[in-house]
Coordinates of C-alpha atoms and ligand atoms in Angstrom, one line a residue:
M1 CA 9.3 -22.4 25.0
V2 CA 9.0 -21.0 28.5
N3 CA 10.5 -22.2 31.7
K4 CA 8.4 -25.5 32.5
K5 CA 9.0 -25.4 36.2
A6 CA 8.0 -21.5 36.5
Y7 CA 5.1 -22.3 34.0
L8 CA 3.8 -24.8 36.7
L9 CA 4.3 -22.8 39.5
G10 CA 2.5 -19.9 37.9
S11 CA -0.5 -21.7 36.1
K12 CA -1.5 -23.3 39.4
R13 CA -2.5 -21.3 42.3
S14 CA -2.1 -22.5 45.8
S15 CA -5.0 -24.3 47.4
I16 CA -5.3 -21.3 49.7
R17 CA -5.3 -18.7 46.8
E18 CA -7.9 -20.9 44.9
L19 CA -10.3 -20.9 47.9
F20 CA -9.9 -17.2 48.4
E21 CA -10.7 -16.4 44.9
Y22 CA -13.6 -18.9 45.0
G23 CA -15.0 -16.8 48.2
R24 CA -15.0 -13.7 46.3
R25 CA -16.9 -14.9 43.6
R26 CA -19.5 -16.4 46.0
A27 CA -19.6 -13.5 48.2
A28 CA -20.6 -11.5 45.0
E29 CA -23.3 -14.0 44.1
V30 CA -24.8 -14.8 47.6
G31 CA -23.6 -11.7 49.5
K32 CA -20.6 -11.4 52.0
D33 CA -22.7 -12.1 54.9
K34 CA -23.8 -15.4 53.6
I35 CA -20.4 -16.9 53.5
C36 CA -17.7 -17.9 56.3
D37 CA -14.4 -17.3 54.9
F38 CA -11.5 -18.7 56.8
S39 CA -9.2 -19.0 53.7
L40 CA -6.5 -16.4 53.9
G41 CA -4.2 -14.8 56.5
N42 CA -5.1 -11.4 55.6
P43 CA -5.2 -9.4 58.9
S44 CA -8.7 -7.9 59.8
V45 CA -7.6 -5.6 62.5
P46 CA -6.7 -2.1 60.8
A47 CA -3.4 -1.0 60.7
P48 CA -2.5 1.2 63.7
E49 CA -3.2 5.1 63.6
E50 CA 0.3 5.9 64.1
L51 CA 1.3 4.4 60.6
K52 CA -1.5 6.5 59.3
E53 CA 0.1 9.5 61.0
A54 CA 3.6 8.4 59.8
Y55 CA 2.5 8.3 56.2
K56 CA 0.9 11.6 56.2
R57 CA 4.0 13.3 57.9
L58 CA 6.6 11.5 55.4
L59 CA 4.4 12.7 52.5
E60 CA 5.2 16.1 53.4
L61 CA 9.0 15.6 53.1
P62 CA 11.1 16.5 49.7
P63 CA 9.7 13.8 47.2
L64 CA 13.1 12.4 46.4
E65 CA 13.4 11.7 50.1
V66 CA 10.6 9.5 50.3
H67 CA 10.3 8.2 46.8
G68 CA 13.9 7.8 45.6
Y69 CA 15.9 4.5 45.8
T70 CA 17.4 3.5 48.8
S71 CA 20.5 1.6 49.4
A72 CA 19.8 -1.8 48.2
V73 CA 20.3 -3.3 51.6
G74 CA 17.7 -0.9 52.9
C75 CA 17.6 2.5 54.2
D76 CA 20.1 3.5 57.4
E77 CA 17.3 4.9 59.2
L78 CA 15.3 1.8 59.2
R79 CA 18.1 -0.7 59.6
E80 CA 19.5 1.4 62.8
A81 CA 15.7 1.4 64.2
L82 CA 15.7 -2.4 63.6
A83 CA 19.0 -3.1 65.4
R84 CA 17.8 -0.9 68.6
N85 CA 14.3 -2.8 68.4
I86 CA 16.1 -6.0 68.6
S87 CA 18.8 -5.1 71.1
E88 CA 16.2 -3.4 73.5
T89 CA 13.4 -6.0 73.3
F90 CA 15.5 -9.3 73.6
G91 CA 18.7 -7.9 75.2
F92 CA 20.5 -9.2 72.1
S93 CA 23.5 -7.4 70.3
A94 CA 22.5 -6.2 66.8
K95 CA 24.0 -3.7 64.4
A96 CA 22.4 -1.9 61.8
R97 CA 24.9 -3.7 59.1
D98 CA 23.0 -7.0 60.2
F99 CA 20.0 -6.2 58.4
Y100 CA 18.8 -6.7 54.9
V101 CA 15.4 -5.0 54.2
T102 CA 12.8 -7.2 52.0
C103 CA 9.4 -7.1 50.5
G104 CA 8.1 -9.1 53.6
A105 CA 9.1 -12.5 54.8
A106 CA 8.7 -14.1 51.6
A107 CA 11.6 -12.2 49.7
A108 CA 13.6 -12.7 53.2
L109 CA 13.1 -16.9 53.2
T110 CA 14.0 -16.8 49.4
S111 CA 17.3 -14.7 49.8
V112 CA 18.4 -16.8 52.9
L113 CA 17.8 -20.3 51.3
G114 CA 19.3 -19.0 48.0
A115 CA 22.4 -17.9 50.1
L116 CA 22.6 -21.6 51.7
T117 CA 22.0 -23.4 48.7
V118 CA 25.6 -24.6 47.7
D119 CA 24.6 -27.2 45.2
C120 CA 22.0 -29.5 44.0
N121 CA 22.3 -31.9 46.9
T122 CA 21.4 -29.1 49.4
E123 CA 18.9 -29.9 51.7
F124 CA 16.4 -27.9 53.9
I125 CA 14.3 -29.5 56.7
A126 CA 10.6 -28.2 57.2
L127 CA 8.9 -29.3 60.4
A128 CA 5.0 -30.2 59.6
P129 CA 2.9 -28.7 59.7
F130 CA 4.6 -25.9 57.5
F131 CA 3.9 -22.9 55.4
P132 CA 3.3 -24.3 51.8
E133 CA 5.4 -22.0 50.1
Y134 CA 8.6 -23.2 51.7
R135 CA 8.7 -25.8 49.0
C136 CA 8.3 -23.9 46.2
F137 CA 11.1 -21.2 47.9
A138 CA 13.8 -24.1 48.3
E139 CA 13.2 -26.1 45.1
T140 CA 13.4 -22.5 43.0
S141 CA 17.0 -22.1 44.8
G142 CA 17.9 -25.4 43.5
A143 CA 17.7 -27.3 46.8
K144 CA 15.6 -30.1 48.0
L145 CA 13.0 -29.7 50.9
K146 CA 12.8 -32.5 53.3
V147 CA 10.0 -32.6 55.9
V148 CA 9.4 -34.1 59.5
E149 CA 6.1 -35.4 60.1
A150 CA 3.9 -33.4 62.5
D151 CA 3.6 -34.5 66.4
E152 CA 0.0 -34.3 65.9
K153 CA -0.8 -34.5 69.7
D154 CA 0.7 -31.0 70.5
F155 CA 2.7 -29.9 67.4
Q156 CA 6.0 -29.4 69.0
I157 CA 8.8 -31.2 67.4
D158 CA 9.1 -35.0 66.8
F159 CA 13.2 -35.2 67.4
E160 CA 13.4 -38.7 66.5
K161 CA 12.2 -38.0 62.9
L162 CA 14.0 -35.0 62.9
S163 CA 17.2 -36.4 63.8
K164 CA 16.9 -39.3 61.1
L165 CA 16.4 -36.6 58.3
I166 CA 19.6 -34.5 59.1
N167 CA 22.6 -35.5 57.4
N168 CA 25.8 -34.1 55.5
N169 CA 23.8 -31.9 53.0
T170 CA 21.4 -30.5 55.5
Q171 CA 22.3 -26.7 55.4
G172 CA 19.1 -25.5 57.4
V173 CA 16.0 -26.3 59.5
I174 CA 13.1 -24.0 59.0
V175 CA 11.3 -23.0 62.2
N176 CA 8.1 -21.2 62.2
S177 CA 6.6 -20.4 65.6
P178 CA 4.1 -19.0 66.3
N179 CA 3.1 -21.5 63.5
N180 CA 1.2 -21.1 60.5
P181 CA -1.2 -23.3 60.3
S182 CA -1.2 -24.7 63.9
G183 CA -1.0 -21.4 65.9
V184 CA 1.4 -23.2 68.5
V185 CA 4.4 -21.7 69.8
Y186 CA 7.5 -23.7 70.3
T187 CA 8.3 -23.8 74.0
E188 CA 11.6 -23.2 75.5
S189 CA 12.5 -26.8 76.2
T190 CA 11.9 -27.4 72.4
I191 CA 14.2 -24.8 71.3
K192 CA 16.7 -25.8 73.5
R193 CA 16.5 -29.7 72.5
L194 CA 16.8 -28.4 68.8
A195 CA 19.8 -26.3 69.6
S196 CA 21.4 -29.2 71.0
L197 CA 20.8 -31.5 68.3
L198 CA 21.7 -29.1 65.7
T199 CA 25.0 -28.2 67.4
E200 CA 25.8 -32.0 68.0
R201 CA 25.2 -32.7 64.3
S202 CA 26.9 -29.5 63.2
A203 CA 30.1 -30.9 65.1
E204 CA 29.5 -34.5 63.3
Y205 CA 29.6 -32.9 59.9
G206 CA 32.0 -30.2 60.8
K207 CA 29.8 -27.4 59.5
P208 CA 27.2 -25.1 60.6
I209 CA 23.4 -26.6 59.9
Y210 CA 21.5 -23.2 60.3
I211 CA 18.2 -22.5 61.9
I212 CA 16.2 -20.3 59.4
S213 CA 13.5 -18.8 61.8
D214 CA 10.5 -17.4 59.9
E215 CA 8.9 -15.1 62.3
P216 CA 6.1 -13.0 60.8
Y217 CA 3.8 -13.8 64.0
R218 CA 6.5 -13.1 66.6
E219 CA 4.4 -10.8 68.4
L220 CA 1.0 -12.3 67.9
V221 CA 0.8 -14.4 71.3
Y222 CA -2.1 -14.6 73.6
G223 CA -2.2 -14.8 77.6
G224 CA 1.3 -13.7 78.2
V225 CA 3.0 -16.6 76.3
T226 CA 6.6 -15.9 75.6
V227 CA 8.3 -16.7 72.3
P228 CA 11.7 -17.8 72.8
F229 CA 14.1 -15.5 70.9
I230 CA 16.1 -18.2 68.9
P231 CA 19.4 -16.5 68.4
K232 CA 19.9 -16.6 72.2
Y233 CA 19.9 -20.4 72.2
Y234 CA 21.5 -21.2 69.0
S235 CA 24.1 -18.8 67.4
N236 CA 23.6 -20.2 63.8
T237 CA 20.3 -18.5 63.5
V238 CA 19.0 -16.3 60.6
I239 CA 15.8 -14.6 61.1
C240 CA 13.3 -13.8 58.4
Y241 CA 10.7 -11.3 59.4
S242 CA 8.0 -9.6 58.2
Y243 CA 5.4 -6.7 59.4
S244 CA 2.6 -8.1 57.4
K245 CA 0.9 -9.6 60.2
K246 CA 2.0 -7.4 63.3
L247 CA 1.0 -4.2 61.7
S248 CA -1.7 -5.3 59.3
V249 CA 0.2 -4.1 56.2
P250 CA 0.7 -7.5 54.1
G251 CA 0.3 -5.4 50.9
E252 CA 3.1 -3.0 51.6
R253 CA 5.6 -6.0 51.2
I254 CA 8.1 -5.0 54.0
G255 CA 10.2 -7.2 56.4
Y256 CA 13.8 -8.0 56.7
V257 CA 16.6 -10.6 57.1
F258 CA 18.6 -10.4 60.1
V259 CA 22.2 -12.1 60.1
P260 CA 23.5 -11.8 63.9
Q261 CA 27.3 -11.2 64.1
N262 CA 27.8 -14.3 66.2
A263 CA 26.3 -16.8 63.5
E264 CA 29.2 -18.6 61.8
N265 CA 30.6 -17.1 58.6
A266 CA 28.2 -14.0 59.3
D267 CA 29.8 -11.6 56.7
E268 CA 29.9 -14.3 54.2
L269 CA 26.5 -15.3 54.6
F270 CA 25.2 -11.7 54.8
N271 CA 26.7 -10.8 51.4
A272 CA 25.2 -14.2 49.9
V273 CA 21.8 -13.2 51.1
A274 CA 22.4 -9.8 49.6
G275 CA 23.8 -11.4 46.4
T276 CA 20.8 -13.6 46.0
A277 CA 18.5 -10.7 46.7
R278 CA 20.4 -8.9 43.9
A279 CA 20.0 -11.8 41.8
Y280 CA 16.1 -11.7 42.1
G281 CA 15.8 -8.2 41.7
Y282 CA 14.8 -8.0 45.6
V283 CA 17.1 -4.4 46.0
C284 CA 15.7 -1.3 47.6
A285 CA 12.2 -2.5 49.2
P286 CA 9.7 0.4 48.6
S287 CA 11.1 3.5 50.1
L288 CA 8.0 4.9 51.8
I289 CA 7.1 1.9 53.9
Q290 CA 10.8 1.3 54.9
R291 CA 10.3 5.0 56.4
V292 CA 7.0 4.4 57.8
I293 CA 8.4 1.2 59.5
A294 CA 11.4 3.0 61.0
A295 CA 9.2 5.2 62.9
C296 CA 6.9 2.6 64.0
V297 CA 9.3 -0.5 65.1
D298 CA 8.2 -0.3 68.6
I299 CA 4.4 -0.4 68.1
K300 CA 2.6 -3.4 69.8
P301 CA -0.4 -4.7 67.8
D302 CA -3.8 -4.9 69.2
L303 CA -4.8 -8.5 69.8
T304 CA -8.4 -8.2 71.4
V305 CA -10.3 -9.4 68.1
Y306 CA -7.7 -12.2 67.6
E307 CA -7.8 -13.4 71.0
K308 CA -11.6 -13.0 71.2
N309 CA -12.1 -15.2 68.1
R310 CA -9.7 -17.7 69.0
D311 CA -11.6 -18.5 72.4
I312 CA -15.0 -18.4 70.5
L313 CA -14.0 -21.1 67.8
Y314 CA -11.5 -23.2 70.1
E315 CA -14.1 -23.5 72.8
G316 CA -16.9 -23.9 70.3
L317 CA -15.3 -26.5 68.2
T318 CA -13.7 -28.6 70.9
K319 CA -17.2 -28.7 72.8
M320 CA -18.7 -30.2 69.6
G321 CA -16.1 -32.6 69.6
Y322 CA -13.4 -31.5 67.2
F323 CA -9.9 -31.8 68.1
C324 CA -7.3 -29.2 67.7
A325 CA -4.0 -28.3 69.5
R326 CA -4.6 -25.2 71.5
P327 CA -3.4 -22.1 69.7
D328 CA -1.3 -19.7 71.7
G329 CA -0.2 -17.5 68.8
A330 CA -0.7 -16.4 65.1
F331 CA -4.2 -16.3 63.9
Y332 CA -4.7 -19.9 63.0
L333 CA -6.5 -23.0 64.0
F334 CA -5.7 -26.4 62.9
V335 CA -8.4 -28.8 63.4
R336 CA -8.5 -32.8 62.8
T337 CA -11.5 -33.8 60.9
P338 CA -13.7 -36.6 61.7
E339 CA -13.0 -38.6 58.6
N340 CA -9.4 -38.0 58.7
D341 CA -9.6 -36.4 55.4
G342 CA -9.2 -32.4 55.2
N343 CA -9.9 -32.2 51.3
S344 CA -13.4 -33.9 51.7
F345 CA -14.1 -31.9 54.9
S346 CA -13.2 -28.8 53.2
E347 CA -15.4 -29.6 50.0
R348 CA -18.1 -30.4 52.3
A349 CA -17.8 -27.3 54.2
K350 CA -17.6 -25.4 50.9
R351 CA -20.9 -26.7 50.0
K352 CA -22.5 -25.0 53.1
D353 CA -20.4 -21.7 52.1
L354 CA -17.7 -22.3 54.8
L355 CA -14.3 -22.0 53.4
V356 CA -11.6 -23.8 55.2
V357 CA -7.9 -24.9 53.9
P358 CA -7.4 -28.6 53.5
G359 CA -4.3 -29.5 55.4
A360 CA -2.4 -31.7 52.8
G361 CA -0.6 -28.4 51.7
F362 CA 0.5 -28.1 55.2
G363 CA 1.8 -31.6 55.4
C364 CA -1.2 -33.0 57.6
P365 CA -3.7 -34.3 55.2
G366 CA -6.3 -35.2 58.1
F367 CA -6.5 -31.5 59.2
I368 CA -8.1 -28.4 58.0
R369 CA -6.7 -24.6 58.7
I370 CA -9.2 -21.9 59.9
S371 CA -8.0 -18.4 59.5
Y372 CA -9.5 -16.6 62.3
C373 CA -8.5 -12.9 61.5
V374 CA -11.8 -12.2 60.7
D375 CA -14.8 -10.1 62.0
T376 CA -16.2 -11.8 65.1
D377 CA -19.6 -12.1 63.7
V378 CA -18.1 -14.5 61.0
C379 CA -16.8 -16.9 63.8
L380 CA -20.1 -16.6 65.7
R381 CA -22.3 -17.7 62.2
S382 CA -19.6 -20.5 61.4
L383 CA -20.7 -22.3 64.6
P384 CA -23.9 -24.0 63.7
I385 CA -22.1 -24.9 60.3
F386 CA -19.1 -26.7 62.1
K387 CA -22.0 -28.4 64.3
E388 CA -23.9 -29.8 61.3
L389 CA -20.9 -30.8 59.6
I390 CA -19.7 -32.9 62.6
E391 CA -23.2 -34.2 63.2
E392 CA -23.3 -35.6 59.6
Y393 CA -20.3 -37.8 60.3
C394 CA -22.2 -39.2 63.6
R395 CA -25.2 -40.3 61.5
Ligands
PLP401 N1 5.8 -17.2 56.5 C1 4.6 -17.7 57.0 C2 4.7 -18.7 58.1 C3 3.4 -17.2 56.6 O1 2.3 -17.7 57.2 C4 3.6 -15.9 55.6 C5 2.3 -15.5 55.2 O2 1.1 -15.7 55.1 C6 4.9 -15.7 54.9 C7 6.0 -16.3 55.6 C8 5.0 -14.6 54.0 O3 4.9 -13.2 54.6 P1 4.9 -11.9 53.7 O4 3.8 -11.6 53.6 O5 5.6 -11.3 54.6 O6 5.8 -12.4 52.5

């Protein structure tokens, strides 16, 4: 006998992973240059040179210093660097003790959702389109995930629908901006409106409703767009961060939870995050990468290729008649499909060796996601296929 829920989660791959594995098999059959694989958010830009240098330098240190356990919450050196980075970048007070170092944003989210799940009535709210793993993270904590339908015209927040979903059991709203899959950045006015709604509703229920801000794409923005730093607008914010995308190190599994001191019950919440992480075995993230990141926290990513890819695809597809909200960040394009059925479009595209993820898992069935963290050549090769596809619908 095994745990049924765990079995179901483990035996059924996510649609993204399914497509990615298919792409690998297909590339082995027909050649990599014959397929356009936009399935996975695996950064194509190499990790910065400084990171490589930091690895080399650190590997010269006594082995126990780089390969031994750090403290469960992460090494002091990294936590101090994180606090300095947040204070300097955002002019926001942060202390080393506010950070719990994790294996990426996934472990950070799981730890925060677990920490905030008080009983089986606990609810979290996701704003469509949303990262599909939120459901599994919330439900594994024993909570429910409620979803606010997308405002498909610009993918900001539909406040009327959000307001209706908030109730006495709501413990948090998960915010992801720049967004996977839409690439949209929430404007300052959206964040202010969200802060004001949650302040009002927290007062009504006499308890904090937290914003859980999932920020793996915080620095991936184009054209000088600013991503509002949410703790400045709403004190009951907890940040889940990852270096996977910014520094192109998704396989190194490194990120953190930041619980600002001015959040309500900050110490209690931090300890509950640490407790959940402990229960899942998420203690002492890999030591070497912790120290590498400590030396590289201030590096800015090179976005040249992503921005070029975004422009090629956004301009190319909209000219053909596809609709998508202009993405200011991340490396995704979320496109409405001509027949309003992302599954069917994705299947048709797959037959032409064009791999795009159906939008249903993100809460928008009439869309597909294009992950453009690929070589520019793939974007250029894909345009005639997208054209062929839209023309098939017009016949
Ligand atoms: N949140 C979002 C929105 C993501 O897109 C991803 C990964 O693609 C994650 C969380 C998980 O990130 P990590 O690789 O740091 O666990």
